[in-house]
GROMACS .gro file of C-alpha atoms in nm:
model
  390
    1MET     CA    1   0.824  -2.191   1.117
    2THR     CA    2   0.953  -1.970   1.439
    3GLY     CA    3   0.669  -1.769   1.569
    4ALA     CA    4   0.389  -1.880   1.327
    5MET     CA    5   0.164  -1.935   1.575
    6THR     CA    6   0.259  -1.624   1.809
    7PHE     CA    7  -0.099  -1.397   1.856
    8ASP     CA    8   0.091  -1.124   2.097
    9GLU     CA    9   0.303  -0.876   1.904
   10PRO     CA   10   0.686  -0.868   2.026
   11SER     CA   11   0.824  -0.599   2.325
   12GLU     CA   12   0.931  -0.373   2.049
   13ARG     CA   13   0.651  -0.361   1.812
   14VAL     CA   14   0.405  -0.229   2.083
   15GLU     CA   15   0.656   0.033   2.137
   16LEU     CA   16   0.687   0.104   1.758
   17ARG     CA   17   0.335   0.119   1.803
   18ALA     CA   18   0.303   0.387   2.049
   19ALA     CA   19   0.584   0.591   1.974
   20VAL     CA   20   0.415   0.603   1.588
   21ALA     CA   21   0.063   0.697   1.714
   22ALA     CA   22   0.226   0.994   1.912
   23LEU     CA   23   0.360   1.094   1.632
   24ALA     CA   24   0.049   1.104   1.414
   25SER     CA   25  -0.205   1.192   1.693
   26ARG     CA   26   0.009   1.486   1.631
   27TYR     CA   27  -0.133   1.525   1.295
   28GLY     CA   28  -0.429   1.380   1.244
   29SER     CA   29  -0.717   1.376   1.016
   30GLU     CA   30  -0.692   1.772   1.009
   31TYR     CA   31  -0.386   1.797   0.871
   32THR     CA   32  -0.477   1.508   0.600
   33ARG     CA   33  -0.758   1.680   0.505
   34ALA     CA   34  -0.581   2.042   0.466
   35LYS     CA   35  -0.356   1.875   0.251
   36ALA     CA   36  -0.557   1.748   0.039
   37ALA     CA   37  -0.755   2.004  -0.015
   38GLU     CA   38  -0.434   2.231  -0.113
   39GLY     CA   39  -0.346   1.960  -0.378
   40ALA     CA   40  -0.015   1.914  -0.124
   41TYR     CA   41   0.153   1.616  -0.008
   42LEU     CA   42   0.207   1.490   0.391
   43SER     CA   43   0.589   1.659   0.342
   44GLU     CA   44   0.623   1.741   0.720
   45LEU     CA   45   0.483   1.428   0.839
   46TRP     CA   46   0.696   1.244   0.614
   47LYS     CA   47   1.016   1.433   0.697
   48GLU     CA   48   0.932   1.380   1.100
   49ALA     CA   49   0.842   1.001   1.021
   50GLY     CA   50   1.208   0.978   0.831
   51GLU     CA   51   1.401   1.120   1.111
   52LEU     CA   52   1.282   0.925   1.332
   53GLY     CA   53   1.330   0.590   1.184
   54TYR     CA   54   1.000   0.505   1.099
   55LEU     CA   55   0.963   0.455   0.705
   56GLY     CA   56   1.275   0.233   0.712
   57VAL     CA   57   1.200   0.007   0.985
   58ASN     CA   58   1.211  -0.291   0.721
   59ILE     CA   59   1.492  -0.176   0.546
   60PRO     CA   60   1.860  -0.352   0.687
   61GLU     CA   61   2.059  -0.137   0.923
   62GLU     CA   62   2.371  -0.176   0.682
   63TYR     CA   63   2.172   0.080   0.495
   64GLY     CA   64   2.009   0.307   0.770
   65GLY     CA   65   1.723   0.122   0.795
   66GLY     CA   66   1.578  -0.056   1.139
   67GLY     CA   67   1.643  -0.414   1.017
   68GLY     CA   68   1.275  -0.517   1.115
   69GLY     CA   69   1.055  -0.678   0.884
   70ILE     CA   70   0.751  -0.576   0.686
   71GLY     CA   71   0.501  -0.682   1.011
   72ASP     CA   72   0.684  -0.386   1.162
   73LEU     CA   73   0.646  -0.142   0.875
   74ALA     CA   74   0.295  -0.220   0.889
   75ALA     CA   75   0.253  -0.169   1.237
   76VAL     CA   76   0.352   0.211   1.141
   77MET     CA   77   0.104   0.183   0.844
   78GLU     CA   78  -0.164   0.086   1.064
   79GLU     CA   79  -0.057   0.311   1.313
   80PHE     CA   80  -0.073   0.617   1.078
   81SER     CA   81  -0.404   0.536   0.918
   82ALA     CA   82  -0.576   0.510   1.263
   83ALA     CA   83  -0.484   0.850   1.339
   84GLY     CA   84  -0.653   0.973   1.016
   85CYS     CA   85  -0.311   1.068   0.836
   86PRO     CA   86  -0.231   0.725   0.593
   87THR     CA   87  -0.027   0.797   0.314
   88LEU     CA   88   0.009   0.528   0.018
   89MET     CA   89   0.342   0.595  -0.002
   90MET     CA   90   0.462   0.382   0.248
   91VAL     CA   91   0.299   0.121   0.084
   92VAL     CA   92   0.472   0.214  -0.218
   93SER     CA   93   0.868   0.326  -0.153
   94PRO     CA   94   0.964   0.141   0.162
   95ALA     CA   95   0.737  -0.169   0.120
   96ILE     CA   96   0.742  -0.244  -0.249
   97CYS     CA   97   1.114  -0.074  -0.336
   98GLY     CA   98   1.240  -0.128  -0.055
   99THR     CA   99   1.202  -0.465  -0.014
  100VAL     CA  100   1.262  -0.552  -0.368
  101LEU     CA  101   1.616  -0.358  -0.398
  102SER     CA  102   1.717  -0.523  -0.024
  103ARG     CA  103   1.661  -0.879  -0.114
  104PHE     CA  104   1.755  -0.834  -0.532
  105GLY     CA  105   1.890  -0.528  -0.590
  106THR     CA  106   2.317  -0.504  -0.695
  107SER     CA  107   2.561  -0.396  -0.407
  108GLU     CA  108   2.555  -0.065  -0.593
  109GLN     CA  109   2.170  -0.033  -0.652
  110ARG     CA  110   2.137  -0.121  -0.258
  111ARG     CA  111   2.420   0.138  -0.131
  112ARG     CA  112   2.245   0.409  -0.398
  113TRP     CA  113   1.868   0.370  -0.295
  114LEU     CA  114   1.824   0.241   0.010
  115PRO     CA  115   1.949   0.444   0.259
  116GLY     CA  116   1.713   0.759   0.099
  117LEU     CA  117   1.411   0.556   0.104
  118ALA     CA  118   1.491   0.431   0.491
  119SER     CA  119   1.526   0.821   0.560
  120GLY     CA  120   1.245   0.916   0.370
  121GLU     CA  121   1.474   1.198   0.174
  122THR     CA  122   1.432   0.956  -0.120
  123ILE     CA  123   1.086   0.850  -0.230
  124MET     CA  124   1.036   0.566  -0.511
  125ALA     CA  125   0.696   0.475  -0.683
  126PHE     CA  126   0.605   0.174  -0.843
  127GLY     CA  127   0.482   0.109  -1.199
  128ILE     CA  128   0.290  -0.210  -1.299
  129THR     CA  129  -0.061  -0.116  -1.403
  130GLU     CA  130  -0.107  -0.037  -1.781
  131PRO     CA  131  -0.435   0.129  -1.972
  132ASP     CA  132  -0.470  -0.230  -2.136
  133ALA     CA  133  -0.330  -0.483  -1.937
  134GLY     CA  134  -0.501  -0.394  -1.585
  135SER     CA  135  -0.490  -0.657  -1.328
  136ASN     CA  136  -0.340  -0.932  -1.658
  137SER     CA  137   0.049  -0.854  -1.545
  138HIS     CA  138   0.130  -1.086  -1.844
  139ARG     CA  139  -0.016  -0.874  -2.122
  140ILE     CA  140   0.216  -0.599  -1.984
  141THR     CA  141   0.333  -0.427  -2.294
  142THR     CA  142   0.594  -0.181  -2.195
  143THR     CA  143   0.921  -0.317  -2.311
  144ALA     CA  144   1.311  -0.239  -2.272
  145ARG     CA  145   1.567  -0.338  -2.535
  146ARG     CA  146   1.992  -0.335  -2.508
  147ASP     CA  147   2.118  -0.067  -2.719
  148GLY     CA  148   2.502  -0.101  -2.643
  149ASP     CA  149   2.532  -0.054  -2.265
  150GLU     CA  150   2.198   0.130  -2.259
  151TRP     CA  151   1.873  -0.022  -2.189
  152VAL     CA  152   1.600   0.183  -2.367
  153ILE     CA  153   1.243   0.166  -2.244
  154ASN     CA  154   0.912   0.240  -2.436
  155GLY     CA  155   0.529   0.198  -2.264
  156ARG     CA  156   0.252   0.358  -2.081
  157LYS     CA  157   0.130   0.267  -1.734
  158THR     CA  158  -0.130   0.417  -1.534
  159PHE     CA  159  -0.251   0.481  -1.177
  160ILE     CA  160   0.074   0.495  -1.067
  161SER     CA  161   0.069   0.684  -0.712
  162GLY     CA  162   0.303   0.985  -0.612
  163VAL     CA  163   0.496   1.046  -0.906
  164ASP     CA  164   0.489   1.396  -0.794
  165VAL     CA  165   0.659   1.356  -0.493
  166ALA     CA  166   0.881   1.034  -0.632
  167ASP     CA  167   1.220   1.072  -0.731
  168ALA     CA  168   1.216   0.735  -0.927
  169VAL     CA  169   0.968   0.476  -1.047
  170LEU     CA  170   1.067   0.101  -1.002
  171VAL     CA  171   0.902  -0.003  -1.370
  172VAL     CA  172   0.782  -0.323  -1.449
  173GLY     CA  173   0.852  -0.437  -1.820
  174ARG     CA  174   0.932  -0.679  -2.021
  175VAL     CA  175   1.307  -0.751  -2.200
  176GLU     CA  176   1.307  -0.982  -2.471
  177ASP     CA  177   1.548  -1.274  -2.463
  178SER     CA  178   1.853  -1.264  -2.776
  179ASP     CA  179   1.825  -1.650  -2.850
  180THR     CA  180   1.493  -1.713  -2.784
  181GLY     CA  181   1.288  -1.434  -2.861
  182ARG     CA  182   1.072  -1.503  -2.558
  183LEU     CA  183   0.991  -1.218  -2.343
  184SER     CA  184   1.037  -1.205  -1.948
  185ALA     CA  185   0.939  -0.973  -1.678
  186ALA     CA  186   1.217  -0.725  -1.567
  187LEU     CA  187   1.223  -0.439  -1.313
  188PHE     CA  188   1.390  -0.089  -1.400
  189ILE     CA  189   1.497   0.183  -1.182
  190VAL     CA  190   1.397   0.520  -1.393
  191PRO     CA  191   1.469   0.848  -1.244
  192THR     CA  192   1.169   1.073  -1.298
  193GLY     CA  193   1.389   1.307  -1.463
  194THR     CA  194   1.524   1.133  -1.723
  195PRO     CA  195   1.444   1.255  -2.118
  196GLY     CA  196   1.140   1.046  -2.233
  197PHE     CA  197   0.955   1.028  -1.946
  198GLU     CA  198   0.647   1.207  -1.864
  199ALA     CA  199   0.380   1.193  -1.644
  200ARG     CA  200   0.057   1.325  -1.662
  201ARG     CA  201  -0.217   1.361  -1.301
  202ILE     CA  202  -0.556   1.161  -1.327
  203GLU     CA  203  -0.824   1.387  -1.186
  204MET     CA  204  -1.000   1.177  -0.943
  205ASP     CA  205  -1.279   1.214  -0.693
  206ILE     CA  206  -1.132   1.089  -0.415
  207VAL     CA  207  -0.975   1.448  -0.223
  208SER     CA  208  -0.652   1.271  -0.088
  209PRO     CA  209  -0.265   1.390  -0.079
  210ASP     CA  210  -0.171   1.099  -0.301
  211HIS     CA  211  -0.237   1.159  -0.640
  212GLN     CA  212  -0.260   0.907  -0.953
  213PHE     CA  213  -0.068   0.975  -1.268
  214GLN     CA  214  -0.056   0.809  -1.637
  215LEU     CA  215   0.309   0.754  -1.748
  216PHE     CA  216   0.433   0.805  -2.089
  217MET     CA  217   0.768   0.632  -2.175
  218ASP     CA  218   0.929   0.714  -2.501
  219ASP     CA  219   1.272   0.602  -2.585
  220VAL     CA  220   1.371   0.639  -2.220
  221ARG     CA  221   1.784   0.576  -2.198
  222LEU     CA  222   1.900   0.402  -1.883
  223PRO     CA  223   2.243   0.294  -1.816
  224ALA     CA  224   2.273  -0.065  -1.819
  225ASP     CA  225   2.256  -0.092  -1.450
  226ALA     CA  226   1.932   0.069  -1.402
  227LEU     CA  227   1.810  -0.341  -1.468
  228VAL     CA  228   1.713  -0.480  -1.100
  229GLY     CA  229   1.904  -0.733  -0.983
  230ASP     CA  230   1.857  -1.078  -1.273
  231PRO     CA  231   1.655  -1.068  -1.533
  232GLU     CA  232   1.593  -1.438  -1.501
  233ALA     CA  233   1.436  -1.379  -1.167
  234GLY     CA  234   1.192  -1.086  -1.268
  235LEU     CA  235   0.888  -1.245  -1.177
  236LEU     CA  236   1.060  -1.388  -0.858
  237GLN     CA  237   1.121  -1.040  -0.765
  238LEU     CA  238   0.804  -0.889  -0.886
  239PHE     CA  239   0.604  -1.129  -0.628
  240ALA     CA  240   0.856  -1.031  -0.350
  241GLY     CA  241   0.747  -0.673  -0.345
  242LEU     CA  242   0.369  -0.811  -0.416
  243ASN     CA  243   0.294  -0.986  -0.080
  244PRO     CA  244   0.461  -0.687   0.145
  245GLU     CA  245   0.209  -0.443  -0.112
  246ARG     CA  246  -0.087  -0.677   0.006
  247ILE     CA  247   0.023  -0.712   0.358
  248MET     CA  248   0.041  -0.310   0.364
  249ALA     CA  249  -0.306  -0.261   0.238
  250ALA     CA  250  -0.446  -0.506   0.473
  251SER     CA  251  -0.258  -0.262   0.728
  252PHE     CA  252  -0.382   0.033   0.600
  253SER     CA  253  -0.759  -0.060   0.566
  254THR     CA  254  -0.734  -0.192   0.941
  255GLY     CA  255  -0.627   0.153   1.041
  256PHE     CA  256  -0.875   0.315   0.852
  257ALA     CA  257  -1.112   0.067   0.963
  258ARG     CA  258  -1.030   0.203   1.328
  259HIS     CA  259  -1.023   0.570   1.244
  260ALA     CA  260  -1.421   0.541   1.122
  261LEU     CA  261  -1.470   0.292   1.462
  262ASP     CA  262  -1.312   0.566   1.695
  263LYS     CA  263  -1.527   0.858   1.554
  264ALA     CA  264  -1.857   0.626   1.556
  265VAL     CA  265  -1.796   0.509   1.915
  266ALA     CA  266  -1.743   0.857   2.029
  267TYR     CA  267  -2.041   0.983   1.885
  268ALA     CA  268  -2.249   0.696   2.027
  269LYS     CA  269  -2.119   0.735   2.370
  270GLU     CA  270  -2.220   1.110   2.375
  271ARG     CA  271  -2.511   1.172   2.142
  272VAL     CA  272  -2.826   1.176   2.347
  273VAL     CA  273  -3.237   1.189   2.209
  274TRP     CA  274  -3.422   0.955   2.350
  275ARG     CA  275  -3.482   0.937   2.794
  276ASP     CA  276  -3.153   1.099   2.873
  277ARG     CA  277  -2.921   0.766   2.721
  278PRO     CA  278  -2.679   0.806   2.494
  279ILE     CA  279  -2.787   0.639   2.131
  280GLY     CA  280  -2.510   0.381   2.176
  281ALA     CA  281  -2.704   0.192   2.459
  282HIS     CA  282  -2.906   0.073   2.167
  283GLN     CA  283  -2.867  -0.192   2.002
  284GLY     CA  284  -2.948  -0.105   1.671
  285LEU     CA  285  -2.650   0.061   1.676
  286ALA     CA  286  -2.414  -0.080   1.944
  287HIS     CA  287  -2.453  -0.454   1.717
  288PRO     CA  288  -2.371  -0.343   1.377
  289LEU     CA  289  -2.038  -0.149   1.589
  290ALA     CA  290  -1.986  -0.455   1.770
  291GLN     CA  291  -1.996  -0.645   1.470
  292ILE     CA  292  -1.729  -0.385   1.316
  293LYS     CA  293  -1.484  -0.451   1.596
  294ILE     CA  294  -1.474  -0.800   1.531
  295GLU     CA  295  -1.430  -0.830   1.183
  296MET     CA  296  -1.204  -0.550   1.209
  297GLU     CA  297  -1.006  -0.782   1.482
  298GLN     CA  298  -1.026  -1.019   1.264
  299ALA     CA  299  -0.852  -0.894   0.967
  300ARG     CA  300  -0.565  -0.768   1.206
  301LEU     CA  301  -0.484  -1.092   1.322
  302MET     CA  302  -0.500  -1.248   0.918
  303THR     CA  303  -0.276  -0.915   0.864
  304HIS     CA  304  -0.041  -1.030   1.144
  305HIS     CA  305  -0.017  -1.394   1.026
  306ALA     CA  306   0.049  -1.290   0.697
  307ALA     CA  307   0.363  -1.056   0.796
  308LEU     CA  308   0.482  -1.348   0.992
  309ARG     CA  309   0.510  -1.578   0.716
  310TYR     CA  310   0.672  -1.338   0.481
  311ASP     CA  311   0.914  -1.226   0.722
  312ALA     CA  312   1.002  -1.594   0.809
  313GLY     CA  313   1.049  -1.664   0.451
  314ASP     CA  314   0.773  -1.828   0.362
  315ASP     CA  315   0.690  -1.684   0.032
  316ALA     CA  316   0.432  -1.902  -0.116
  317GLY     CA  317   0.222  -1.927   0.212
  318ALA     CA  318   0.268  -1.523   0.254
  319GLY     CA  319   0.148  -1.502  -0.099
  320GLU     CA  320  -0.229  -1.711   0.026
  321ALA     CA  321  -0.194  -1.515   0.339
  322ALA     CA  322  -0.149  -1.167   0.233
  323ASN     CA  323  -0.437  -1.223  -0.027
  324MET     CA  324  -0.689  -1.317   0.201
  325ALA     CA  325  -0.605  -1.099   0.476
  326LYS     CA  326  -0.596  -0.806   0.218
  327TYR     CA  327  -0.973  -0.915   0.105
  328ALA     CA  328  -1.077  -0.900   0.456
  329ALA     CA  329  -0.909  -0.567   0.593
  330ALA     CA  330  -1.101  -0.402   0.259
  331GLU     CA  331  -1.447  -0.514   0.367
  332ALA     CA  332  -1.379  -0.424   0.726
  333CYS     CA  333  -1.265  -0.094   0.627
  334VAL     CA  334  -1.579  -0.009   0.406
  335ARG     CA  335  -1.824  -0.170   0.647
  336SER     CA  336  -1.647   0.056   0.959
  337VAL     CA  337  -1.666   0.383   0.736
  338ASP     CA  338  -2.043   0.295   0.643
  339GLN     CA  339  -2.157   0.192   0.977
  340ALA     CA  340  -1.978   0.515   1.108
  341VAL     CA  341  -2.138   0.720   0.842
  342GLN     CA  342  -2.494   0.581   0.927
  343THR     CA  343  -2.380   0.606   1.335
  344LEU     CA  344  -2.360   0.963   1.292
  345GLY     CA  345  -2.663   1.061   1.043
  346GLY     CA  346  -2.645   1.359   0.907
  347ASN     CA  347  -2.330   1.463   1.094
  348GLY     CA  348  -2.189   1.163   0.899
  349LEU     CA  349  -2.189   1.362   0.592
  350ALA     CA  350  -2.092   1.675   0.755
  351SER     CA  351  -1.715   1.816   0.689
  352GLU     CA  352  -1.654   1.881   1.061
  353TYR     CA  353  -1.627   1.511   1.111
  354GLY     CA  354  -1.455   1.397   0.797
  355LEU     CA  355  -1.643   1.081   0.729
  356GLY     CA  356  -1.790   1.162   0.423
  357ALA     CA  357  -1.470   1.196   0.236
  358MET     CA  358  -1.391   0.847   0.371
  359ILE     CA  359  -1.686   0.716   0.191
  360ALA     CA  360  -1.491   0.677  -0.191
  361ALA     CA  361  -1.143   0.645  -0.030
  362SER     CA  362  -1.256   0.330   0.149
  363ARG     CA  363  -1.416   0.158  -0.136
  364LEU     CA  364  -1.080   0.200  -0.328
  365ALA     CA  365  -0.951  -0.053  -0.083
  366ARG     CA  366  -1.185  -0.358  -0.293
  367ILE     CA  367  -1.026  -0.188  -0.589
  368ALA     CA  368  -0.625  -0.120  -0.543
  369PRO     CA  369  -0.351  -0.255  -0.508
  370VAL     CA  370  -0.547  -0.575  -0.664
  371SER     CA  371  -0.920  -0.626  -0.644
  372ARG     CA  372  -1.116  -0.836  -0.456
  373GLU     CA  373  -1.263  -1.049  -0.750
  374MET     CA  374  -0.873  -1.112  -0.810
  375ILE     CA  375  -0.811  -1.237  -0.479
  376LEU     CA  376  -1.091  -1.440  -0.511
  377ASN     CA  377  -0.960  -1.609  -0.819
  378TYR     CA  378  -0.634  -1.670  -0.621
  379VAL     CA  379  -0.797  -1.830  -0.342
  380ALA     CA  380  -1.005  -2.061  -0.559
  381GLN     CA  381  -0.751  -2.165  -0.791
  382GLN     CA  382  -0.428  -2.146  -0.557
  383SER     CA  383  -0.616  -2.259  -0.206
  384LEU     CA  384  -0.890  -2.473  -0.334
  385GLY     CA  385  -0.741  -2.613  -0.661
  386LEU     CA  386  -1.081  -2.520  -0.879
  387PRO     CA  387  -1.006  -2.451  -1.249
  388LYS     CA  388  -0.931  -2.146  -1.386
  389SER     CA  389  -1.181  -1.901  -1.601
  390TYR     CA  390  -0.943  -1.718  -1.775
   0.00000   0.00000   0.00000
């Protein structure tokens, strides 16, 4: 596998990171917190990033993208997060939906949707989680049936990000085989304005510009070409999108960890309490921050490795690597935010520093888009060959 043991990023990606970091620094955490408080989205940042080509770096050039891989998009995600202005829609729209459509969409689907996803002018949400299924995708009850030249979809979804800013949702459902009666996974593009489609916002304690929704689909009628790719390859198409999702989630978390660590280090260098010496000189604070740095860099390397495997076409190897990277990054993120708050003491919960709001947001990294328990199940069963417990 070419490039699998390369630890230095290509010069093009290094330059991409620098350019994205410069853009994100003009917005930063204060912009994000202000937008979240208003209940508004990061529309200005999203628009400018799209115009500069950063949102579509992984989408094929023939459809207006950069022609790069998920590693390039993950670098963009990390730099946004490190600057304090991440958005979950980067995980969802170009990474999951853009990847699935690029790899499996029909020619017409790619022509219709990919240019907009690349430029950011179109946003697509992703609907898989259901109220009674949780992490068990085999219990999905959203179903689609043929009715002449149309599909009719019925079902519910929950904790679907960004439906308020999305033009469509890539919905995971099930289709019944007319010969065998067997239900198989299938993906459908559902425009948010379709009759029978309803989204209700879920109130969250997390203050974020990315909102969560329940979806209700009652006899939603779609044209035949709403079905993505081949229904026989539904699971393959689904997991082709979930590996990038985990890689992007890992980059979100490592960037978040960097942001919190940078705040803590800056404070520890300046805050003086004893003997005219900054508090960062004391090992009680210096060593925990050093540990965070080590754990964060380990997670970054694991994420880099997962992206390399995915971009090299090793879907099976990427599944293991992406899950492990997501786990490691989430743990580093939670520990980084916690230690940053501890370093600042009372100021760690003052609105001026913005760390208090990061506590709940960082904790989410252990839950979504896949919980750490499910990742441990995956590693135990797939990597270690242990028997299933469920």
